[in-house]
Amino acid sequence: MNLAHWLQRTAALYPDQAAIAHGADIWCNYAELAHSAQRVARWLRARGLAPGDRVALWMTNRPEYLALLWGTWWAGLVAVPTNAKLHPREVAWIAGHSGSRIVLCGASDAAALQIVLRQGGDDAAAPSPAEVVSDLSFVRGAAPAPLAIAPRAETDAAWLFYTSGTTGRPKGVTLAARQLRWMTMAYLATVQPVAPGDACLHPAPLSHGGGLYHLPYVLQGGVNVVPQSGGFDAEECLALAAHWRNASFFAAPTIVRRLTETARRSGRRPVGLATIVYGGAPMYLADIEDALAVIGPHFAQIYGQGECPMTITVLPRHVINDPAQPRYRERVASVGFAQPMVEVSVRDTRGRELPAGESGEVCVRGGVVMEGYWNDLAATQAAIRDGWLHTGDVGYLDADGFLTLLDRSKDLIISGGSNIYPREVEEALLAHPAVAEASVIGRPDREWGEVVVAYVVAREPVTAEQLDAHCLTCIARFKRPKHYCFVDELPKNNYGKVLKTELRSLDARGAA
Ligand code: AMP
């Protein structure tokens, strides 16, 4: 079934409900969104695109984004939402690799992209024939003559999700209606139900995981709110929650930290919030405890990855808000339990399932796991083995099924033959009041193999000796950082994740 049937259904049920808002203003209702989708679908069809063809979207969050996405689906096409912060050369590569026929983009970026595309991109193996379109005026206008939704199968590609490509070229995770539907059902079943009029704010890029969260709101007649700033601004976000009420949004842990700081400065609890769903990177215990105290009982956590979109495990609000539970702190430090449509298992390097308490690679199997990587059979076979998606994350399950993540396997530090999970050291450092942010990496070392190096953003003056003394009070001696580097900020991608690969190369340059 084509996902566009959801929009058609909602437009029939709740034609006058606000569908997309731009800041505090309603941009369109559901009847208008269905019309826009049909206008977009007609426009794409008129350019000769046929079901299954790809259309790239390269723009910051704006209200047209969702109309373009639904129009693409209405026509039976495959959307390729592309990170707005990428360089035109990277976009050209993605357009070429996905075989996108059109790149829909913002006016300011079109010229640079056209130049790169005319030169054939930066990879002769993937020349892009894409047409660049930045005049998006066809999205809005009079109601079009009705257009039938193009038939699509459950496993036909709908969304190609290019990974950030920290190791080599990005890979195009192929998501079909099946994964998007399961992911939506998981949200409604385990994060929260959605009623007509409930709001989903979009401070995070629509091209990434946060964008997937708009789906349950379209299905249920909620309003998707694109901030006027087009991105994350803590004050704007809290003001939009107060305006729209019952407002939820996805936030990476760094964003949660900034919201907490803003709410603390304002001296009062934010109003209008339903749920802030955090995930995408480790949430440190100190940070979630702080956020709960300052913002209130509005948090749920998800753990997923592009390959299993937003839907491996969930830590629901009722668990996070139950401090009377005897194992409360362990649970809040975990990423929760398996979502209903997946099995989660922890395996050793030979693929054998490990018992509770033993750490190994987190593997997942079920309807929400990707179809595969677009045009990359070798990478698909490396990621999905014996029917299990190998996530590259290391963790352990407890006897009740709660999963605790230790780290990405490639971030593990082996020093003097002992395994050290950076996250544990980061948790310890963050418990010191002077530490605002910390990221821990391994630095190659002749004697030890690797030594632990901590990059620290301090909120008040503090010395390496003081942090060392603090670490001695909470972690094993051999896990303590051997070196501290105090920095003003940590390198992050535009989803707020610390880029450890970049930190390691910075460190290598510094050490050299
Ligand atoms: P991406 O595919 O870019 O969304 O990145 C997915 C990766 O982010 C996962 O494989 C994890 O390493 C990490 N991640 C996602 N959610 C969480 C979470 N709740 N806690 C810790 N790490 C997470």
Coordinates of C-alpha atoms and ligand atoms in Angstrom, one line a residue:
M1 CA 0.0 0.0 0.0
N2 CA 1.2 3.5 -0.9
L3 CA 1.7 5.6 2.3
A4 CA -0.1 8.5 0.6
H5 CA -3.3 6.7 1.4
W6 CA -2.8 7.9 5.0
L7 CA -2.9 11.5 3.9
Q8 CA -5.9 10.8 1.8
R9 CA -7.7 9.2 4.7
T10 CA -6.8 12.0 7.1
A11 CA -7.9 14.7 4.6
A12 CA -11.3 13.0 4.4
L13 CA -11.7 12.6 8.1
Y14 CA -10.3 15.9 9.3
P15 CA -10.2 18.3 6.3
D16 CA -10.1 21.4 8.4
Q17 CA -7.5 20.3 11.0
A18 CA -4.2 22.2 10.8
A19 CA -1.7 19.9 9.0
I20 CA 1.4 22.0 8.7
A21 CA 2.3 25.1 10.7
H22 CA 5.1 27.6 10.2
G23 CA 5.9 28.8 13.6
A24 CA 2.6 29.9 15.2
D25 CA 0.9 30.3 11.8
I26 CA -1.2 27.5 10.1
W27 CA 0.4 26.9 6.7
C28 CA -2.3 24.5 5.5
N29 CA -5.0 22.2 6.7
Y30 CA -5.4 18.5 5.7
A31 CA -7.6 19.2 2.7
E32 CA -5.0 21.6 1.5
L33 CA -2.1 19.3 2.2
A34 CA -3.8 16.6 0.1
H35 CA -4.3 19.1 -2.7
S36 CA -0.7 20.2 -2.5
A37 CA 0.5 16.6 -2.6
Q38 CA -1.6 16.1 -5.8
R39 CA -0.2 19.3 -7.4
V40 CA 3.3 18.1 -6.6
A41 CA 2.5 14.6 -8.0
R42 CA 1.1 16.0 -11.2
W43 CA 4.1 18.3 -11.6
L44 CA 6.5 15.5 -11.2
R45 CA 4.6 13.2 -13.5
A46 CA 4.5 16.0 -16.1
R47 CA 8.3 15.9 -16.1
G48 CA 8.2 12.3 -17.1
L49 CA 8.9 10.7 -13.7
A50 CA 7.3 7.2 -13.3
P51 CA 6.7 5.2 -10.1
G52 CA 9.9 4.0 -8.6
D53 CA 11.9 7.0 -9.9
R54 CA 13.9 9.0 -7.3
V55 CA 13.5 12.6 -6.2
A56 CA 16.0 14.2 -3.9
L57 CA 15.1 16.9 -1.4
W58 CA 17.9 19.2 -0.3
M59 CA 16.7 22.0 1.9
T60 CA 16.5 23.2 5.5
N61 CA 13.2 22.6 7.3
R62 CA 10.4 24.6 5.7
P63 CA 6.6 23.9 5.4
E64 CA 6.9 23.0 1.7
Y65 CA 9.2 20.1 2.7
L66 CA 6.3 17.9 3.8
A67 CA 4.1 18.8 0.9
L68 CA 6.9 17.8 -1.5
L69 CA 7.5 14.5 0.4
W70 CA 3.8 13.5 0.3
G71 CA 3.5 14.6 -3.3
T72 CA 6.5 12.4 -4.2
W73 CA 4.8 9.4 -2.6
W74 CA 1.4 10.2 -4.1
A75 CA 3.0 9.9 -7.5
G76 CA 4.6 6.5 -6.5
L77 CA 8.1 8.0 -6.4
V78 CA 11.0 7.5 -4.0
A79 CA 12.1 10.4 -1.8
V80 CA 15.8 11.0 -1.1
P81 CA 15.8 13.5 1.8
T82 CA 19.3 14.8 1.9
N83 CA 21.1 16.6 4.8
A84 CA 20.8 20.4 4.2
K85 CA 24.3 21.0 5.5
L86 CA 26.1 18.8 2.9
H87 CA 28.4 20.3 0.4
P88 CA 27.0 20.5 -3.1
R89 CA 29.6 17.9 -4.2
E90 CA 28.3 15.5 -1.6
V91 CA 24.7 16.1 -2.7
A92 CA 25.7 15.6 -6.3
W93 CA 27.2 12.2 -5.3
I94 CA 24.0 11.2 -3.5
A95 CA 21.9 12.3 -6.4
G96 CA 24.1 10.3 -8.7
H97 CA 24.2 7.2 -6.6
S98 CA 20.4 7.2 -6.0
G99 CA 19.8 8.0 -9.7
S100 CA 17.6 11.0 -8.6
R101 CA 16.0 12.6 -11.7
I102 CA 15.3 15.8 -9.9
V103 CA 16.8 17.7 -6.9
L104 CA 14.3 20.0 -5.2
C105 CA 16.3 22.6 -3.3
G106 CA 16.4 26.0 -1.7
A107 CA 17.0 29.0 -4.0
S108 CA 20.3 29.9 -2.4
D109 CA 21.8 26.5 -3.0
A110 CA 20.6 25.8 -6.6
A111 CA 23.4 27.6 -8.5
A112 CA 26.3 25.9 -6.6
L113 CA 24.7 22.5 -7.1
Q114 CA 24.1 23.1 -10.8
I115 CA 27.8 24.0 -11.3
V116 CA 28.9 20.7 -9.6
L117 CA 26.4 18.7 -11.5
R118 CA 27.5 20.2 -14.9
Q119 CA 31.0 19.1 -14.0
G120 CA 29.8 15.6 -13.4
G121 CA 30.0 15.6 -9.6
D122 CA 33.2 14.5 -7.9
D123 CA 32.9 10.8 -8.7
A124 CA 33.0 9.7 -12.3
A125 CA 31.5 6.4 -11.3
A126 CA 28.2 8.1 -10.3
P127 CA 27.5 11.0 -12.7
S128 CA 24.3 12.7 -11.9
P129 CA 21.8 13.5 -14.6
A130 CA 19.6 15.3 -12.1
E131 CA 17.7 18.5 -12.8
V132 CA 17.9 21.1 -10.1
V133 CA 14.6 22.9 -9.2
S134 CA 14.4 25.7 -6.7
D135 CA 11.2 27.4 -7.8
L136 CA 8.7 25.5 -5.6
S137 CA 5.7 27.7 -6.4
F138 CA 3.9 24.7 -7.9
V139 CA 3.4 23.4 -4.4
R140 CA 0.5 25.8 -3.6
G141 CA -2.4 27.0 -5.6
A142 CA -6.0 26.2 -6.5
A143 CA -7.3 22.7 -5.8
P144 CA -6.2 20.4 -8.6
A145 CA -8.4 17.8 -10.4
P146 CA -8.2 14.7 -8.3
L147 CA -5.3 12.4 -9.1
A148 CA -5.3 8.7 -8.1
I149 CA -2.6 7.5 -5.8
A150 CA 0.0 5.4 -7.7
P151 CA -0.1 1.8 -6.4
R152 CA 3.0 0.7 -4.5
A153 CA 3.9 -2.5 -2.8
E154 CA 4.8 -2.8 0.9
T155 CA 8.4 -3.5 0.1
D156 CA 8.8 -0.9 -2.7
A157 CA 11.3 1.8 -1.8
A158 CA 9.7 5.0 -0.4
W159 CA 12.6 6.8 1.4
L160 CA 16.3 6.5 0.8
F161 CA 18.1 7.5 3.9
Y162 CA 21.8 8.3 3.2
T163 CA 23.9 7.6 6.3
S164 CA 26.4 10.2 7.5
G165 CA 29.2 8.2 5.9
T166 CA 31.8 8.7 8.7
T167 CA 33.6 5.7 7.2
G168 CA 33.8 6.0 3.5
R169 CA 31.0 7.0 1.2
P170 CA 27.4 7.3 2.5
K171 CA 25.1 4.3 2.0
G172 CA 21.5 4.7 1.0
V173 CA 19.3 2.8 3.5
T174 CA 16.2 1.7 1.6
L175 CA 13.1 2.2 3.6
A176 CA 9.8 1.0 2.1
A177 CA 6.2 1.6 3.3
R178 CA 6.6 -1.5 5.5
Q179 CA 9.4 0.1 7.7
L180 CA 7.7 3.5 7.8
R181 CA 4.4 1.9 8.8
W182 CA 6.0 -0.3 11.6
M183 CA 7.9 2.7 12.8
T184 CA 4.7 4.8 13.0
M185 CA 2.9 2.0 14.8
A186 CA 5.7 1.6 17.3
Y187 CA 5.5 5.3 18.1
L188 CA 1.7 5.1 18.7
A189 CA 2.0 1.9 20.8
T190 CA 5.0 2.7 22.9
V191 CA 5.9 6.3 22.9
Q192 CA 2.5 7.9 22.9
P193 CA -0.9 7.9 21.1
V194 CA -1.6 11.0 19.0
A195 CA -5.0 12.7 18.7
P196 CA -6.2 15.2 16.1
G197 CA -4.6 18.6 16.9
D198 CA -1.6 17.3 18.9
A199 CA 1.5 19.0 17.7
C200 CA 4.9 17.6 16.5
L201 CA 7.6 20.3 16.4
H202 CA 10.5 19.9 14.0
P203 CA 13.6 21.6 15.3
A204 CA 15.7 18.7 14.1
P205 CA 16.3 18.2 10.3
L206 CA 13.4 16.7 8.5
S207 CA 15.9 14.8 6.3
H208 CA 17.0 12.7 9.3
G209 CA 15.4 10.5 12.0
G210 CA 13.4 13.4 13.5
G211 CA 11.6 13.8 10.2
L212 CA 10.2 10.3 10.5
Y213 CA 8.2 11.4 13.5
H214 CA 5.9 13.5 11.4
L215 CA 4.3 10.3 10.1
P216 CA 2.1 9.4 13.1
Y217 CA 0.9 13.0 13.1
V218 CA -0.2 12.8 9.5
L219 CA -1.9 9.5 10.2
Q220 CA -3.8 10.8 13.2
G221 CA -4.6 14.4 12.1
G222 CA -1.9 16.1 14.3
V223 CA -0.2 19.3 13.3
N224 CA 3.4 19.3 12.1
V225 CA 5.1 22.5 13.2
V226 CA 8.1 23.8 11.3
P227 CA 9.9 26.5 13.4
Q228 CA 10.3 29.9 11.7
S229 CA 14.0 29.6 12.3
G230 CA 14.1 26.4 10.3
G231 CA 16.1 24.7 13.0
F232 CA 16.7 24.5 16.7
D233 CA 16.4 27.5 18.9
A234 CA 15.6 26.6 22.5
E235 CA 13.5 29.7 23.3
E236 CA 11.5 29.4 20.0
C237 CA 11.0 25.7 20.7
L238 CA 9.6 26.2 24.2
A239 CA 7.4 29.1 22.9
L240 CA 6.0 26.9 20.2
A241 CA 5.2 24.2 22.7
A242 CA 3.3 26.8 24.8
H243 CA 1.5 28.0 21.8
W244 CA 0.5 24.7 20.2
R245 CA 0.0 22.6 23.4
N246 CA 0.4 18.8 23.6
A247 CA 3.6 19.4 21.7
S248 CA 6.2 16.7 21.2
F249 CA 9.4 16.5 19.4
F250 CA 12.6 14.5 18.8
A251 CA 15.7 15.9 20.3
A252 CA 19.3 14.6 20.4
P253 CA 20.8 14.6 23.9
T254 CA 22.8 17.8 23.2
I255 CA 19.5 19.6 22.3
V256 CA 18.0 18.3 25.5
R257 CA 20.9 19.8 27.4
R258 CA 20.4 23.2 25.7
L259 CA 16.7 23.1 26.4
T260 CA 17.4 22.4 30.1
E261 CA 19.8 25.3 30.3
T262 CA 17.2 27.6 28.7
A263 CA 14.4 26.4 31.0
R264 CA 16.7 26.8 34.0
R265 CA 17.5 30.4 33.1
S266 CA 13.9 31.2 32.7
G267 CA 13.2 30.1 36.2
R268 CA 10.0 28.2 35.4
R269 CA 8.9 24.9 33.9
P270 CA 8.0 25.0 30.3
V271 CA 4.3 24.6 29.5
G272 CA 2.5 22.8 26.6
L273 CA 4.9 19.9 26.4
A274 CA 3.7 16.4 25.9
T275 CA 6.9 14.3 25.2
I276 CA 10.4 15.1 24.2
V277 CA 11.7 11.9 22.6
Y278 CA 15.5 11.7 22.9
G279 CA 17.8 9.4 21.2
G280 CA 20.4 9.2 18.4
A281 CA 23.4 9.4 20.8
P282 CA 24.1 8.5 24.4
M283 CA 22.1 10.3 27.0
Y284 CA 24.2 10.6 30.2
L285 CA 22.5 9.8 33.5
A286 CA 23.5 13.2 34.9
D287 CA 21.9 15.0 32.0
I288 CA 18.5 13.2 32.0
E289 CA 18.2 13.6 35.8
D290 CA 18.9 17.3 35.3
A291 CA 16.4 17.6 32.5
L292 CA 13.7 15.8 34.5
A293 CA 14.2 18.1 37.5
V294 CA 14.2 21.3 35.4
I295 CA 11.7 20.5 32.5
G296 CA 9.5 17.9 34.2
P297 CA 8.3 14.4 33.5
H298 CA 8.1 14.7 29.7
F299 CA 10.8 12.4 28.4
A300 CA 10.8 9.1 26.5
Q301 CA 13.9 7.5 24.9
I302 CA 14.3 5.6 21.7
Y303 CA 17.2 3.7 20.3
G304 CA 17.4 3.1 16.6
Q305 CA 19.5 3.7 13.5
G306 CA 18.8 4.5 9.9
E307 CA 18.9 0.8 9.2
C308 CA 16.2 0.2 11.7
P309 CA 14.5 3.6 11.8
M310 CA 14.0 4.9 15.3
T311 CA 12.7 1.5 16.4
I312 CA 15.0 -0.9 18.1
T313 CA 14.2 -0.2 21.7
V314 CA 12.1 2.2 23.7
L315 CA 12.3 3.6 27.2
P316 CA 8.8 4.9 27.8
R317 CA 7.7 7.8 29.9
H318 CA 6.2 5.6 32.6
V319 CA 9.6 4.0 33.2
I320 CA 11.5 7.2 33.3
N321 CA 8.9 8.7 35.7
D322 CA 9.0 5.8 38.2
P323 CA 11.8 6.5 40.6
A324 CA 10.3 4.1 43.1
Q325 CA 11.3 1.2 40.9
P326 CA 14.2 -0.6 42.7
R327 CA 16.4 -0.7 39.6
Y328 CA 15.3 2.8 38.5
R329 CA 18.8 4.3 37.9
E330 CA 19.9 1.3 35.8
R331 CA 16.8 1.5 33.8
V332 CA 17.1 5.2 33.1
A333 CA 20.7 4.6 32.1
S334 CA 19.6 1.9 29.6
V335 CA 17.9 2.4 26.2
G336 CA 14.9 0.4 27.3
F337 CA 13.4 -2.7 25.9
A338 CA 12.7 -4.1 22.5
Q339 CA 9.9 -2.5 20.4
P340 CA 7.0 -4.9 19.7
M341 CA 7.9 -5.6 16.1
V342 CA 11.5 -6.6 16.6
E343 CA 13.6 -9.1 18.4
V344 CA 16.8 -7.8 20.0
S345 CA 19.7 -10.1 20.8
V346 CA 23.3 -9.6 21.9
R347 CA 25.8 -11.7 20.1
D348 CA 29.5 -12.5 20.2
T349 CA 31.9 -12.1 17.3
R350 CA 30.9 -15.6 16.0
G351 CA 27.3 -14.7 16.0
R352 CA 26.3 -16.8 19.0
E353 CA 23.6 -15.3 21.3
L354 CA 24.9 -14.2 24.7
P355 CA 23.1 -14.6 28.0
A356 CA 21.8 -11.6 30.0
G357 CA 24.6 -9.6 31.5
E358 CA 27.2 -10.4 28.9
S359 CA 28.2 -7.7 26.4
G360 CA 28.4 -8.2 22.7
E361 CA 27.1 -6.7 19.4
V362 CA 23.5 -5.6 19.4
C363 CA 21.6 -7.4 16.7
V364 CA 18.0 -6.9 15.6
R365 CA 15.5 -8.7 13.4
G366 CA 12.0 -7.8 12.4
G367 CA 9.7 -5.9 10.1
V368 CA 11.2 -2.5 10.6
V369 CA 14.8 -3.5 9.5
M370 CA 15.7 -1.9 6.2
E371 CA 15.2 -3.6 2.9
G372 CA 18.9 -3.2 2.3
Y373 CA 21.4 -0.5 1.1
W374 CA 20.5 1.0 -2.3
N375 CA 22.6 -0.6 -5.0
D376 CA 25.1 -2.0 -2.6
L377 CA 24.6 -5.7 -2.1
A378 CA 28.0 -6.2 -0.5
A379 CA 27.3 -3.7 2.2
T380 CA 23.8 -5.1 2.7
Q381 CA 25.2 -8.6 3.2
A382 CA 27.8 -7.3 5.6
A383 CA 25.1 -5.6 7.7
I384 CA 22.4 -8.3 7.6
R385 CA 23.7 -11.7 8.3
D386 CA 21.5 -14.8 9.0
G387 CA 18.5 -12.5 9.0
W388 CA 19.9 -10.3 11.8
L389 CA 20.9 -6.6 11.4
H390 CA 24.3 -6.1 13.0
T391 CA 24.1 -2.6 14.5
G392 CA 27.8 -2.1 15.3
D393 CA 26.7 -1.1 18.8
V394 CA 28.0 -2.9 21.9
G395 CA 25.7 -3.5 24.8
Y396 CA 24.1 -6.0 27.1
L397 CA 20.6 -7.1 28.1
D398 CA 19.5 -7.6 31.7
A399 CA 17.2 -10.4 32.9
D400 CA 14.2 -8.2 32.3
G401 CA 15.0 -7.3 28.7
F402 CA 16.4 -3.8 29.3
L403 CA 19.3 -3.1 26.9
T404 CA 22.3 -1.0 28.0
L405 CA 24.5 0.4 25.3
L406 CA 28.2 0.6 26.0
D407 CA 29.4 2.2 22.8
R408 CA 29.9 1.9 19.1
S409 CA 32.2 -1.1 18.6
K410 CA 34.6 1.1 16.7
D411 CA 34.8 3.6 19.7
L412 CA 35.9 0.9 22.2
I413 CA 39.3 1.7 23.7
I414 CA 41.7 -1.2 24.4
S415 CA 44.4 -0.1 26.8
G416 CA 46.9 -2.5 28.2
G417 CA 44.6 -5.3 27.0
S418 CA 41.6 -4.0 29.0
N419 CA 38.4 -2.9 27.3
I420 CA 37.4 0.6 28.2
Y421 CA 34.0 1.9 27.0
P422 CA 34.4 5.7 26.5
R423 CA 30.8 6.2 27.6
E424 CA 31.5 5.0 31.1
V425 CA 34.4 7.5 31.5
E426 CA 32.2 10.3 30.0
E427 CA 29.4 9.5 32.5
A428 CA 32.0 9.8 35.3
L429 CA 33.4 13.1 34.0
L430 CA 29.9 14.6 33.5
A431 CA 29.1 13.9 37.2
H432 CA 31.6 16.6 38.0
P433 CA 29.9 20.0 38.4
A434 CA 32.5 21.9 36.4
V435 CA 32.1 19.7 33.3
A436 CA 29.6 20.8 30.7
E437 CA 30.5 18.3 28.0
A438 CA 33.0 15.5 27.7
S439 CA 34.0 13.1 25.0
V440 CA 36.6 10.3 25.4
I441 CA 38.7 8.7 22.8
G442 CA 41.6 6.3 22.5
R443 CA 45.0 7.7 21.4
P444 CA 47.4 5.2 19.9
D445 CA 50.3 4.5 22.3
R446 CA 53.4 2.4 22.0
E447 CA 53.3 1.0 25.5
W448 CA 49.6 0.6 26.1
G449 CA 48.2 0.1 22.6
E450 CA 45.9 3.0 23.3
V451 CA 45.5 5.5 26.2
V452 CA 42.4 7.2 27.3
V453 CA 42.1 10.9 26.3
A454 CA 39.3 13.1 27.5
Y455 CA 38.2 16.2 25.7
V456 CA 36.3 18.5 28.1
V457 CA 34.2 21.6 27.8
A458 CA 34.3 23.2 31.2
R459 CA 31.5 25.4 32.6
E460 CA 33.8 26.8 35.3
P461 CA 37.6 26.6 35.9
V462 CA 38.8 23.1 36.7
T463 CA 42.2 21.4 36.4
A464 CA 43.2 17.9 35.1
E465 CA 44.3 17.0 38.6
Q466 CA 40.9 17.8 40.0
L467 CA 39.2 15.7 37.3
D468 CA 41.6 12.9 37.9
A469 CA 40.8 13.0 41.7
H470 CA 37.1 12.9 40.8
C471 CA 37.5 9.9 38.5
L472 CA 39.3 8.0 41.2
T473 CA 36.1 8.3 43.3
C474 CA 33.9 6.7 40.6
I475 CA 35.7 4.5 38.1
A476 CA 38.5 1.9 38.1
R477 CA 42.0 3.4 38.0
F478 CA 42.9 2.0 34.6
K479 CA 39.9 3.7 33.0
R480 CA 41.0 7.2 34.1
P481 CA 42.0 9.5 31.3
K482 CA 45.7 9.8 31.0
H483 CA 45.4 13.2 29.2
Y484 CA 42.9 16.0 29.4
C485 CA 42.3 18.5 26.6
F486 CA 40.2 21.5 27.5
V487 CA 38.3 22.8 24.5
D488 CA 35.6 25.4 23.8
E489 CA 33.4 23.0 21.9
L490 CA 33.3 19.5 20.6
P491 CA 33.1 18.7 16.9
K492 CA 29.5 17.7 16.2
N493 CA 27.4 17.0 13.1
N494 CA 24.2 18.9 12.5
Y495 CA 22.2 16.4 14.4
G496 CA 24.2 17.2 17.5
K497 CA 26.2 14.0 17.6
V498 CA 29.8 14.3 18.7
L499 CA 32.0 13.2 15.7
K500 CA 34.5 10.9 17.3
T501 CA 36.3 10.2 14.1
E502 CA 36.9 13.9 13.7
L503 CA 38.0 14.1 17.3
R504 CA 40.4 11.3 16.8
S505 CA 42.0 13.0 13.8
L506 CA 42.2 16.3 15.7
D507 CA 43.8 14.5 18.5
A508 CA 46.3 12.8 16.1
R509 CA 47.2 16.2 14.6
G510 CA 47.6 17.7 18.1
A511 CA 49.6 14.8 19.4
A512 CA 51.9 14.9 16.4
Ligands
AMP1 P1 22.0 7.1 12.8 O1 21.8 5.9 11.9 O2 22.8 8.2 12.3 O3 20.7 7.5 13.4 O4 22.9 6.6 14.1 C1 22.5 5.5 14.8 C2 23.4 5.3 15.9 O5 23.3 6.3 16.9 C3 23.2 4.0 16.7 O6 23.7 2.8 16.0 C4 23.7 4.2 18.0 O7 25.2 4.1 18.0 C5 23.4 5.7 18.2 N1 22.2 5.8 19.0 C6 20.9 5.9 18.5 N2 20.0 6.0 19.5 C7 20.7 6.0 20.7 C8 20.4 6.0 22.1 N3 19.1 6.2 22.5 N4 21.4 5.9 23.0 C9 22.7 5.8 22.6 N5 23.1 5.8 21.3 C10 22.1 5.8 20.3

